[in-house]
PDB file of C-alpha atoms in Angstrom:
ATOM      1  CA  MET A   1       0.013  -0.032  -0.032  1.00 72.00           C
ATOM      2  CA  ASN A   2       1.590   3.349  -1.107  1.00 82.00           C
ATOM      3  CA  CYS A   3       1.099   5.858   1.669  1.00 92.00           C
ATOM      4  CA  LYS A   4       2.749   9.130   2.659  1.00 95.00           C
ATOM      5  CA  ILE A   5       2.163  11.372   5.696  1.00 97.00           C
ATOM      6  CA  ILE A   6       1.972  15.125   4.892  1.00 97.00           C
ATOM      7  CA  ASP A   7       1.024  18.261   6.623  1.00 97.00           C
ATOM      8  CA  LYS A   8      -1.257  20.465   4.641  1.00 96.00           C
ATOM      9  CA  GLN A   9      -2.345  23.997   5.239  1.00 97.00           C
ATOM     10  CA  ALA A  10      -6.066  24.939   5.528  1.00 97.00           C
ATOM     11  CA  PHE A  11      -7.884  25.320   2.159  1.00 97.00           C
ATOM     12  CA  TYR A  12     -11.483  26.109   0.939  1.00 97.00           C
ATOM     13  CA  VAL A  13     -13.691  23.924  -0.940  1.00 97.00           C
ATOM     14  CA  LEU A  14     -16.971  24.618  -2.892  1.00 97.00           C
ATOM     15  CA  GLU A  15     -19.253  21.626  -2.517  1.00 97.00           C
ATOM     16  CA  LYS A  16     -22.658  19.940  -3.102  1.00 96.00           C
ATOM     17  CA  THR A  17     -23.616  17.708  -0.188  1.00 95.00           C
ATOM     18  CA  SER A  18     -25.957  14.774   0.346  1.00 95.00           C
ATOM     19  CA  ARG A  19     -26.522  12.222   3.292  1.00 94.00           C
ATOM     20  CA  HIS A  20     -25.799   8.579   2.785  1.00 95.00           C
ATOM     21  CA  SER A  21     -26.322   5.491   4.859  1.00 91.00           C
ATOM     22  CA  VAL A  22     -23.606   2.897   5.837  1.00 91.00           C
ATOM     23  CA  LEU A  23     -26.192   0.254   6.830  1.00 90.00           C
ATOM     24  CA  GLY A  24     -25.716  -2.803   4.551  1.00 92.00           C
ATOM     25  CA  GLY A  25     -23.076  -1.033   2.598  1.00 88.00           C
ATOM     26  CA  GLU A  26     -25.661   1.144   0.939  1.00 92.00           C
ATOM     27  CA  ASN A  27     -23.180   3.887   0.550  1.00 91.00           C
ATOM     28  CA  ASN A  28     -21.187   1.841  -1.975  1.00 88.00           C
ATOM     29  CA  ALA A  29     -24.083   2.346  -4.389  1.00 90.00           C
ATOM     30  CA  SER A  30     -25.500   5.570  -3.182  1.00 95.00           C
ATOM     31  CA  VAL A  31     -22.173   7.641  -3.424  1.00 93.00           C
ATOM     32  CA  PRO A  32     -21.500   6.628  -7.069  1.00 92.00           C
ATOM     33  CA  ALA A  33     -25.160   7.314  -7.814  1.00 95.00           C
ATOM     34  CA  PHE A  34     -24.728  10.699  -6.319  1.00 96.00           C
ATOM     35  CA  TRP A  35     -21.651  11.321  -8.632  1.00 95.00           C
ATOM     36  CA  ALA A  36     -23.705  10.270 -11.559  1.00 95.00           C
ATOM     37  CA  GLN A  37     -26.463  12.596 -10.669  1.00 97.00           C
ATOM     38  CA  CYS A  38     -23.991  15.434 -10.229  1.00 96.00           C
ATOM     39  CA  HIS A  39     -22.611  14.704 -13.711  1.00 95.00           C
ATOM     40  CA  SER A  40     -26.075  14.539 -15.366  1.00 97.00           C
ATOM     41  CA  ASP A  41     -27.703  17.556 -13.732  1.00 96.00           C
ATOM     42  CA  GLY A  42     -24.950  19.923 -14.450  1.00 95.00           C
ATOM     43  CA  THR A  43     -23.617  20.216 -10.806  1.00 95.00           C
ATOM     44  CA  ILE A  44     -20.110  19.247 -11.845  1.00 95.00           C
ATOM     45  CA  ASP A  45     -19.985  21.912 -14.514  1.00 94.00           C
ATOM     46  CA  LYS A  46     -21.084  24.619 -12.134  1.00 94.00           C
ATOM     47  CA  LEU A  47     -18.636  23.452  -9.478  1.00 95.00           C
ATOM     48  CA  ILE A  48     -15.785  23.587 -12.031  1.00 94.00           C
ATOM     49  CA  ARG A  49     -16.691  27.128 -13.095  1.00 92.00           C
ATOM     50  CA  GLY A  50     -16.179  28.326  -9.451  1.00 90.00           C
ATOM     51  CA  ALA A  51     -12.959  26.156  -8.871  1.00 94.00           C
ATOM     52  CA  SER A  52      -9.512  27.617  -8.385  1.00 93.00           C
ATOM     53  CA  ASP A  53      -8.016  24.517  -9.717  1.00 94.00           C
ATOM     54  CA  LYS A  54     -10.196  23.054 -12.592  1.00 93.00           C
ATOM     55  CA  ALA A  55      -8.124  19.818 -12.828  1.00 93.00           C
ATOM     56  CA  LEU A  56      -9.199  18.363  -9.429  1.00 95.00           C
ATOM     57  CA  MET A  57     -12.458  17.145  -8.120  1.00 96.00           C
ATOM     58  CA  PHE A  58     -12.962  15.971  -4.392  1.00 97.00           C
ATOM     59  CA  GLY A  59     -15.232  13.533  -2.732  1.00 96.00           C
ATOM     60  CA  ILE A  60     -15.487  14.450   0.802  1.00 97.00           C
ATOM     61  CA  CYS A  61     -16.691  12.132   3.459  1.00 94.00           C
ATOM     62  CA  TYR A  62     -17.692  13.925   6.689  1.00 92.00           C
ATOM     63  CA  GLU A  63     -17.896  12.175  10.189  1.00 86.00           C
ATOM     64  CA  GLN A  64     -20.454   9.578  10.525  1.00 79.00           C
ATOM     65  CA  LYS A  65     -23.576  10.651  12.388  1.00 74.00           C
ATOM     66  CA  GLY A  66     -25.009   8.659  15.343  1.00 79.00           C
ATOM     67  CA  ASP A  67     -27.858   7.236  12.980  1.00 85.00           C
ATOM     68  CA  ASP A  68     -25.449   5.449  10.681  1.00 91.00           C
ATOM     69  CA  THR A  69     -25.239   8.180   8.142  1.00 92.00           C
ATOM     70  CA  PHE A  70     -22.757  10.598   6.895  1.00 93.00           C
ATOM     71  CA  ASP A  71     -22.660  13.636   4.643  1.00 93.00           C
ATOM     72  CA  TYR A  72     -20.702  13.265   1.356  1.00 96.00           C
ATOM     73  CA  SER A  73     -19.703  16.159  -0.864  1.00 97.00           C
ATOM     74  CA  VAL A  74     -18.752  16.435  -4.434  1.00 97.00           C
ATOM     75  CA  ALA A  75     -16.334  19.428  -4.290  1.00 97.00           C
ATOM     76  CA  VAL A  76     -13.661  21.625  -5.961  1.00 97.00           C
ATOM     77  CA  LEU A  77     -10.870  23.802  -4.522  1.00 97.00           C
ATOM     78  CA  CYS A  78     -11.977  27.420  -4.357  1.00 96.00           C
ATOM     79  CA  ASP A  79     -10.815  30.744  -2.966  1.00 93.00           C
ATOM     80  CA  GLU A  80     -11.993  32.425   0.152  1.00 91.00           C
ATOM     81  CA  ASN A  81     -13.900  35.008  -1.847  1.00 91.00           C
ATOM     82  CA  THR A  82     -15.657  32.531  -4.073  1.00 89.00           C
ATOM     83  CA  PRO A  83     -19.470  33.232  -3.992  1.00 86.00           C
ATOM     84  CA  THR A  84     -21.890  30.458  -3.318  1.00 86.00           C
ATOM     85  CA  SER A  85     -25.283  29.860  -5.012  1.00 81.00           C
ATOM     86  CA  ASP A  86     -27.262  26.898  -6.543  1.00 80.00           C
ATOM     87  CA  GLY A  87     -27.422  24.970  -3.190  1.00 86.00           C
ATOM     88  CA  PHE A  88     -23.499  24.929  -2.960  1.00 94.00           C
ATOM     89  CA  LYS A  89     -21.636  25.867   0.140  1.00 94.00           C
ATOM     90  CA  LYS A  90     -18.098  26.945   0.805  1.00 95.00           C
ATOM     91  CA  THR A  91     -16.237  25.080   3.523  1.00 95.00           C
ATOM     92  CA  LEU A  92     -12.849  25.705   5.182  1.00 96.00           C
ATOM     93  CA  ILE A  93     -10.921  22.430   5.440  1.00 96.00           C
ATOM     94  CA  PRO A  94      -8.574  23.195   8.361  1.00 96.00           C
ATOM     95  CA  ALA A  95      -4.846  22.506   8.360  1.00 97.00           C
ATOM     96  CA  ARG A  96      -4.266  18.855   9.237  1.00 97.00           C
ATOM     97  CA  THR A  97      -1.910  15.987   8.969  1.00 97.00           C
ATOM     98  CA  TRP A  98      -3.042  13.621   6.250  1.00 97.00           C
ATOM     99  CA  ALA A  99      -2.196  10.015   5.434  1.00 97.00           C
ATOM    100  CA  VAL A 100      -2.342  10.097   1.481  1.00 97.00           C
ATOM    101  CA  PHE A 101      -2.910   6.716  -0.339  1.00 97.00           C
ATOM    102  CA  GLU A 102      -2.372   6.368  -4.005  1.00 95.00           C
ATOM    103  CA  CYS A 103      -5.338   4.496  -5.718  1.00 95.00           C
ATOM    104  CA  VAL A 104      -4.877   2.967  -9.241  1.00 95.00           C
ATOM    105  CA  GLY A 105      -7.741   1.636 -11.281  1.00 95.00           C
ATOM    106  CA  ALA A 106     -11.306   2.241 -12.521  1.00 95.00           C
ATOM    107  CA  MET A 107     -13.758   4.043 -10.353  1.00 92.00           C
ATOM    108  CA  PRO A 108     -15.648   3.238  -8.191  1.00 89.00           C
ATOM    109  CA  GLN A 109     -14.290  -0.230  -7.683  1.00 91.00           C
ATOM    110  CA  ALA A 110     -10.683   0.967  -7.146  1.00 93.00           C
ATOM    111  CA  ILE A 111     -11.420   3.493  -4.555  1.00 90.00           C
ATOM    112  CA  GLN A 112     -13.736   1.023  -2.721  1.00 89.00           C
ATOM    113  CA  GLN A 113     -10.969  -1.569  -2.676  1.00 93.00           C
ATOM    114  CA  ALA A 114      -8.436   1.044  -1.505  1.00 93.00           C
ATOM    115  CA  TRP A 115     -10.732   1.823   1.492  1.00 90.00           C
ATOM    116  CA  ARG A 116     -10.850  -1.766   2.396  1.00 92.00           C
ATOM    117  CA  GLU A 117      -7.143  -2.043   2.410  1.00 93.00           C
ATOM    118  CA  ILE A 118      -6.775   1.120   4.372  1.00 95.00           C
ATOM    119  CA  THR A 119      -9.134   0.012   7.131  1.00 92.00           C
ATOM    120  CA  THR A 120      -7.993  -3.651   7.298  1.00 94.00           C
ATOM    121  CA  GLU A 121      -4.329  -3.303   6.614  1.00 93.00           C
ATOM    122  CA  PHE A 122      -2.901   0.263   7.181  1.00 93.00           C
ATOM    123  CA  PHE A 123      -4.577   1.444  10.483  1.00 94.00           C
ATOM    124  CA  PRO A 124      -4.256  -1.766  12.350  1.00 93.00           C
ATOM    125  CA  THR A 125      -0.513  -1.830  11.854  1.00 93.00           C
ATOM    126  CA  SER A 126       0.384   1.772  11.720  1.00 93.00           C
ATOM    127  CA  ASN A 127       1.122   4.437  14.342  1.00 93.00           C
ATOM    128  CA  TYR A 128      -1.608   6.662  13.096  1.00 95.00           C
ATOM    129  CA  ARG A 129      -5.273   6.732  13.761  1.00 94.00           C
ATOM    130  CA  PRO A 130      -8.049   8.586  11.813  1.00 94.00           C
ATOM    131  CA  THR A 131      -9.313  11.938  13.390  1.00 93.00           C
ATOM    132  CA  GLY A 132     -12.838  10.939  12.331  1.00 89.00           C
ATOM    133  CA  GLU A 133     -13.562  14.504  11.026  1.00 91.00           C
ATOM    134  CA  PHE A 134     -13.420  13.912   7.426  1.00 89.00           C
ATOM    135  CA  ASP A 135     -11.667  12.064   4.589  1.00 94.00           C
ATOM    136  CA  ILE A 136     -11.116  13.422   1.104  1.00 97.00           C
ATOM    137  CA  GLU A 137     -11.032  11.353  -2.235  1.00 95.00           C
ATOM    138  CA  VAL A 138      -8.989  13.282  -4.780  1.00 96.00           C
ATOM    139  CA  TYR A 139      -9.831  12.917  -8.478  1.00 95.00           C
ATOM    140  CA  PRO A 140      -7.627  14.385 -10.992  1.00 96.00           C
ATOM    141  CA  ASP A 141      -8.634  14.895 -14.642  1.00 93.00           C
ATOM    142  CA  GLY A 142      -8.599  11.689 -16.656  1.00 93.00           C
ATOM    143  CA  ASP A 143     -10.568   8.663 -17.616  1.00 95.00           C
ATOM    144  CA  THR A 144     -12.028   7.359 -14.298  1.00 92.00           C
ATOM    145  CA  ASP A 145     -13.026   4.212 -16.213  1.00 94.00           C
ATOM    146  CA  SER A 146      -9.374   3.419 -17.086  1.00 96.00           C
ATOM    147  CA  SER A 147      -7.571   0.566 -15.399  1.00 96.00           C
ATOM    148  CA  ASP A 148      -4.523   2.772 -14.904  1.00 96.00           C
ATOM    149  CA  TYR A 149      -6.471   5.987 -13.554  1.00 97.00           C
ATOM    150  CA  LYS A 150      -4.717   7.431 -10.522  1.00 96.00           C
ATOM    151  CA  SER A 151      -6.575   9.066  -7.729  1.00 96.00           C
ATOM    152  CA  GLU A 152      -5.770   9.574  -3.887  1.00 96.00           C
ATOM    153  CA  ILE A 153      -7.396   9.194  -0.603  1.00 96.00           C
ATOM    154  CA  TRP A 154      -6.522  11.690   2.200  1.00 97.00           C
ATOM    155  CA  ILE A 155      -7.379  10.833   5.718  1.00 96.00           C
ATOM    156  CA  SER A 156      -6.887  13.337   8.508  1.00 96.00           C
ATOM    157  CA  VAL A 157      -4.747  11.457  11.131  1.00 96.00           C
ATOM    158  CA  GLN A 158      -2.900  11.811  14.312  1.00 95.00           C
ATOM    159  CA  LYS A 159      -0.189   9.775  15.927  1.00 93.00           C
ATOM    160  CA  CYS A 160      -1.309   7.016  18.389  1.00 89.00           C
TER     161      CYS A 160
END
């Protein structure tokens, strides 16, 4: 598993959020469906117009709620002064230490497999634990259906 630990300064994202359930692994279908909806309804195009880096998209998983749900956002980097509209919100992601994992393969299977490996192999044997606040999937421009597509998973961590 290819992992590096980095410190990153705070940054802003412009995002569209929806709620997802983890019961029965429902999120493995509902999150890709949310991405498909965002592509088909123009959300992605609108987000990219407000992006400060048009070559990156993010999937942000926020802390799980007590009812087995979590908020998930499709997002882009933006500036502090980026206006919000169309049901989007601007969020400051605070400075954190991140465990960054490279993910190679077609989406969503590759990212789902990487998550399984992170939770069953990395965290049980590392000197880090997730903060539980949020995790970020980083999707650069490219063919997400390609077997050699490269993305990343960033997990905010702290030393054990």
